[in-house]
CSV table of C-alpha atoms in Angstrom, one decimal:
chain,number,residue,atom,x,y,z
K,1,MET,CA,0.0,0.0,0.0
K,2,THR,CA,1.0,3.6,-0.7
K,3,GLU,CA,2.0,5.4,2.5
K,4,LEU,CA,-0.6,8.0,3.4
K,5,ILE,CA,0.1,11.7,3.3
K,6,THR,CA,-0.5,13.0,6.8
K,7,ILE,CA,-2.1,16.4,7.2
K,8,LEU,CA,-2.6,18.9,10.1
K,9,ILE,CA,-5.3,21.5,9.7
K,10,VAL,CA,-4.8,24.8,11.5
K,11,ASP,CA,-7.7,27.3,11.7
K,12,ASP,CA,-9.5,29.0,14.5
K,13,HIS,CA,-12.9,28.4,13.0
K,14,ALA,CA,-14.2,24.9,13.6
K,15,ILE,CA,-16.6,25.0,10.7
K,16,VAL,CA,-13.6,25.7,8.3
K,17,ARG,CA,-11.6,22.9,9.8
K,18,GLU,CA,-14.5,20.4,9.6
K,19,GLY,CA,-15.2,21.4,6.0
K,20,ILE,CA,-11.6,20.9,4.9
K,21,ARG,CA,-11.3,17.7,6.8
K,22,ALA,CA,-14.5,16.2,5.3
K,23,TYR,CA,-13.2,16.7,1.8
K,24,LEU,CA,-9.6,15.7,2.4
K,25,GLU,CA,-10.5,12.5,4.2
K,26,ILE,CA,-12.3,11.1,1.2
K,27,GLN,CA,-9.0,11.2,-0.7
K,28,PRO,CA,-7.6,7.7,-0.7
K,29,ASP,CA,-4.0,8.8,0.0
K,30,PHE,CA,-4.7,11.4,2.7
K,31,SER,CA,-4.9,11.1,6.4
K,32,VAL,CA,-5.9,14.1,8.5
K,33,VAL,CA,-4.0,13.4,11.8
K,34,GLY,CA,-5.1,16.5,13.7
K,35,GLU,CA,-6.8,19.9,13.9
K,36,ALA,CA,-5.5,22.9,15.7
K,37,GLU,CA,-7.5,26.0,16.6
K,38,SER,CA,-4.4,28.2,17.4
K,39,GLY,CA,-0.8,28.7,16.5
K,40,GLN,CA,0.3,27.4,19.8
K,41,SER,CA,-1.7,24.2,19.4
K,42,ALA,CA,-0.3,23.8,15.9
K,43,VAL,CA,3.3,23.9,17.1
K,44,ARG,CA,2.6,21.4,19.9
K,45,MET,CA,0.7,19.0,17.7
K,46,ALA,CA,3.4,19.2,14.9
K,47,THR,CA,6.0,18.3,17.5
K,48,ASP,CA,4.2,15.1,18.3
K,49,LEU,CA,2.7,14.2,15.0
K,50,VAL,CA,5.4,15.4,12.5
K,51,PRO,CA,2.8,15.8,9.7
K,52,ASP,CA,3.8,15.8,6.0
K,53,ILE,CA,1.6,18.8,5.3
K,54,VAL,CA,0.2,21.7,7.5
K,55,LEU,CA,-2.6,23.8,6.2
K,56,MET,CA,-2.1,27.1,8.0
K,57,ASP,CA,-4.5,29.9,8.5
K,58,LEU,CA,-2.8,33.3,9.2
K,59,MET,CA,-5.2,35.3,11.4
K,60,MET,CA,-5.6,33.5,14.7
K,61,PRO,CA,-5.7,34.4,18.4
K,62,GLY,CA,-2.4,34.2,20.3
K,63,ILE,CA,0.5,33.7,18.0
K,64,ASP,CA,-0.5,34.2,14.4
K,65,GLY,CA,0.0,31.9,11.4
K,66,VAL,CA,3.3,33.6,10.5
K,67,GLU,CA,4.9,33.0,13.9
K,68,ALA,CA,3.4,29.6,14.1
K,69,THR,CA,4.9,28.8,10.7
K,70,ARG,CA,8.4,29.9,11.9
K,71,ARG,CA,8.2,27.9,15.1
K,72,LEU,CA,6.7,24.9,13.4
K,73,LYS,CA,9.5,24.7,10.9
K,74,GLN,CA,11.9,24.7,13.8
K,75,VAL,CA,10.3,21.8,15.5
K,76,SER,CA,9.3,19.8,12.4
K,77,PRO,CA,11.5,20.8,9.4
K,78,HIS,CA,10.0,17.8,7.5
K,79,SER,CA,6.5,19.4,7.5
K,80,GLN,CA,5.6,21.4,4.4
K,81,ILE,CA,3.4,24.4,5.2
K,82,ILE,CA,0.6,25.6,2.9
K,83,VAL,CA,-0.8,28.9,3.9
K,84,LEU,CA,-4.6,28.8,3.4
K,85,THR,CA,-6.0,32.3,4.0
K,86,SER,CA,-8.3,35.1,2.9
K,87,PHE,CA,-5.5,37.7,2.8
K,88,HIS,CA,-3.3,38.5,-0.1
K,89,GLU,CA,-1.7,41.8,0.9
K,90,ASP,CA,2.1,42.2,1.0
K,91,GLU,CA,2.2,42.4,4.8
K,92,HIS,CA,0.8,38.9,5.0
K,93,ILE,CA,2.5,37.3,1.9
K,94,PHE,CA,6.1,38.1,2.5
K,95,PRO,CA,6.4,37.4,6.2
K,96,ALA,CA,4.7,34.0,5.7
K,97,LEU,CA,7.0,33.0,2.9
K,98,ARG,CA,10.1,34.2,4.8
K,99,ALA,CA,8.9,32.2,7.8
K,100,GLY,CA,9.0,29.0,5.8
K,101,ALA,CA,5.7,28.5,4.1
K,102,LEU,CA,6.1,26.6,0.8
K,103,SER,CA,2.8,27.5,-0.8
K,104,TYR,CA,0.3,30.4,-0.4
K,105,VAL,CA,-3.3,29.9,-1.6
K,106,LEU,CA,-6.6,31.6,-0.8
K,107,LYS,CA,-9.7,30.1,0.7
K,108,ASP,CA,-11.6,30.6,-2.5
K,109,ILE,CA,-9.6,27.7,-3.9
K,110,GLN,CA,-11.6,24.8,-5.3
K,111,PRO,CA,-11.4,21.5,-3.3
K,112,ASP,CA,-9.8,19.5,-6.1
K,113,GLU,CA,-7.2,22.3,-6.6
K,114,LEU,CA,-6.4,22.1,-2.9
K,115,VAL,CA,-5.8,18.4,-3.3
K,116,GLU,CA,-3.3,19.1,-6.1
K,117,VAL,CA,-1.6,21.7,-4.0
K,118,VAL,CA,-1.1,19.2,-1.3
K,119,HIS,CA,0.3,16.6,-3.7
K,120,LYS,CA,2.7,19.2,-5.1
K,121,ALA,CA,3.8,20.2,-1.6
K,122,VAL,CA,4.7,16.6,-0.8
K,123,ARG,CA,7.0,16.7,-3.8
K,124,GLY,CA,8.5,20.0,-2.6
K,125,GLU,CA,6.8,22.0,-5.3
K,126,SER,CA,5.5,25.5,-4.4
K,127,VAL,CA,2.1,26.8,-5.5
K,128,LEU,CA,1.1,30.5,-5.2
K,129,HIS,CA,-2.2,32.1,-5.9
K,130,PRO,CA,-2.0,34.2,-9.0
K,131,ARG,CA,-2.3,37.5,-7.0
K,132,VAL,CA,0.4,36.3,-4.7
K,133,ALA,CA,2.6,35.2,-7.5
K,134,ALA,CA,2.3,38.6,-9.1
K,135,ARG,CA,3.4,40.3,-5.9
K,136,VAL,CA,6.4,38.0,-5.6
K,137,VAL,CA,7.4,38.7,-9.2
K,138,GLN,CA,7.1,42.5,-8.5
K,139,GLU,CA,9.3,42.1,-5.4
K,140,LEU,CA,12.0,40.2,-7.3
K,141,ARG,CA,11.9,42.8,-10.1
K,142,GLY,CA,12.1,45.7,-7.6
K,143,THR,CA,8.9,47.2,-9.2
K,144,ARG,CA,6.7,47.2,-6.2
K,145,HIS,CA,5.2,50.5,-5.1
K,146,ALA,CA,6.4,52.0,-1.8
K,147,ALA,CA,6.4,49.4,0.9
K,148,PRO,CA,3.9,49.7,3.6
K,149,ASN,CA,5.0,51.1,6.9
K,150,PRO,CA,6.4,48.1,8.8
K,151,PHE,CA,5.6,49.8,12.1
K,152,ILE,CA,2.0,50.7,11.4
K,153,GLU,CA,0.6,48.3,14.0
K,154,LEU,CA,2.8,49.7,16.8
K,155,SER,CA,1.4,52.3,19.2
K,156,GLU,CA,3.3,55.5,19.9
K,157,ARG,CA,4.5,54.1,23.2
K,158,GLU,CA,5.7,50.9,21.5
K,159,LEU,CA,7.6,52.9,19.0
K,160,GLU,CA,9.3,54.8,21.8
K,161,VAL,CA,10.3,51.5,23.4
K,162,LEU,CA,11.6,50.2,20.1
K,163,ARG,CA,13.7,53.3,19.6
K,164,LEU,CA,15.2,52.9,23.0
K,165,ILE,CA,15.9,49.2,22.5
K,166,ALA,CA,17.7,50.1,19.3
K,167,ALA,CA,19.7,52.7,21.2
K,168,GLY,CA,21.0,49.9,23.5
K,169,ASN,CA,18.9,50.7,26.6
K,170,SER,CA,18.1,48.0,29.2
K,171,ASN,CA,14.6,47.4,30.5
K,172,ALA,CA,15.4,49.4,33.6
K,173,ASP,CA,16.8,52.3,31.5
K,174,ILE,CA,13.6,52.3,29.4
K,175,ALA,CA,11.4,52.2,32.5
K,176,ALA,CA,13.2,55.2,34.0
K,177,GLN,CA,13.2,57.3,30.8
K,178,LEU,CA,9.5,56.7,30.2
K,179,VAL,CA,8.5,56.7,33.8
K,180,ILE,CA,6.8,53.3,33.7
K,181,SER,CA,7.4,50.0,35.5
K,182,GLU,CA,9.8,47.4,34.1
K,183,LYS,CA,6.8,45.0,34.0
K,184,THR,CA,5.1,47.5,31.6
K,185,VAL,CA,8.2,47.6,29.5
K,186,LYS,CA,8.2,43.8,29.2
K,187,GLY,CA,4.6,44.0,28.1
K,188,HIS,CA,5.4,46.5,25.4
K,189,LEU,CA,8.3,44.3,24.3
K,190,SER,CA,6.1,41.3,24.0
K,191,ASN,CA,3.6,43.2,21.9
K,192,ILE,CA,6.5,44.5,19.7
K,193,PHE,CA,7.9,41.0,19.1
K,194,SER,CA,4.4,39.7,18.3
K,195,LYS,CA,3.4,42.5,15.9
K,196,LEU,CA,6.7,42.5,14.0
K,197,HIS,CA,7.1,38.7,14.1
K,198,LEU,CA,10.5,38.9,15.8
K,199,MET,CA,12.0,36.6,18.4
K,200,ASP,CA,14.0,38.8,20.7
K,201,ARG,CA,15.2,42.3,21.5
K,202,THR,CA,18.4,41.8,19.3
K,203,GLN,CA,16.3,41.1,16.3
K,204,ALA,CA,14.0,44.1,17.2
K,205,ALA,CA,17.0,46.4,17.4
K,206,VAL,CA,18.5,45.2,14.1
K,207,PHE,CA,15.1,45.6,12.4
K,208,ALA,CA,14.7,49.1,13.7
K,209,TRP,CA,18.0,50.1,12.3
K,210,GLN,CA,17.4,48.4,9.0
K,211,GLN,CA,14.0,50.1,8.6
K,212,GLY,CA,15.4,53.5,9.4
K,213,LEU,CA,13.4,54.0,12.7
K,214,VAL,CA,16.6,55.3,14.3
K,215,GLN,CA,19.6,57.0,12.6
K,216,ARG,CA,23.2,57.0,13.3
K,217,ASP,CA,24.8,60.3,14.5
């Protein structure tokens, strides 16, 4: 017998997971080994199940699909991740692909097309929705319009904290300068890491410099 292709479905809407599962499970060579309703659950389940394929939603509570993709590829490099989402804007596409997603398709995909995307992913072949492919080509050609503000989701206070991080300040220094507690500083840091899809303060500082948030004297 042909070995079954194991699949983990990640989406915070139960009705979406159930609909996808119902169709995939009638395929003779597919085995849906789990469903996760959050990024955290997806990473935990992938660690245990090591699925061949992960169908990953992007907008979920807690850690989003981009961060879940990054963490999942660390714990299960074998797993190929297919982003299955409703969003096709640059701020979703490029972070997801950089995080390790192999394919990026939209939820208006036909069921039989999704089956083919899964089969291709098993072979290591990438599939991009035409809108997404066009964005990627523009990026490679350097013909994209002005990039969106990478800090648009940050509050003014979070921007202040990020600038101070980039300047080499400790949490205690930041707390003193902004007249807030160190606990509050840590809360802002957590939000910054999450919104910018970064792992730690070093990455945050480097990103701030790269994006011109702070300037050298």
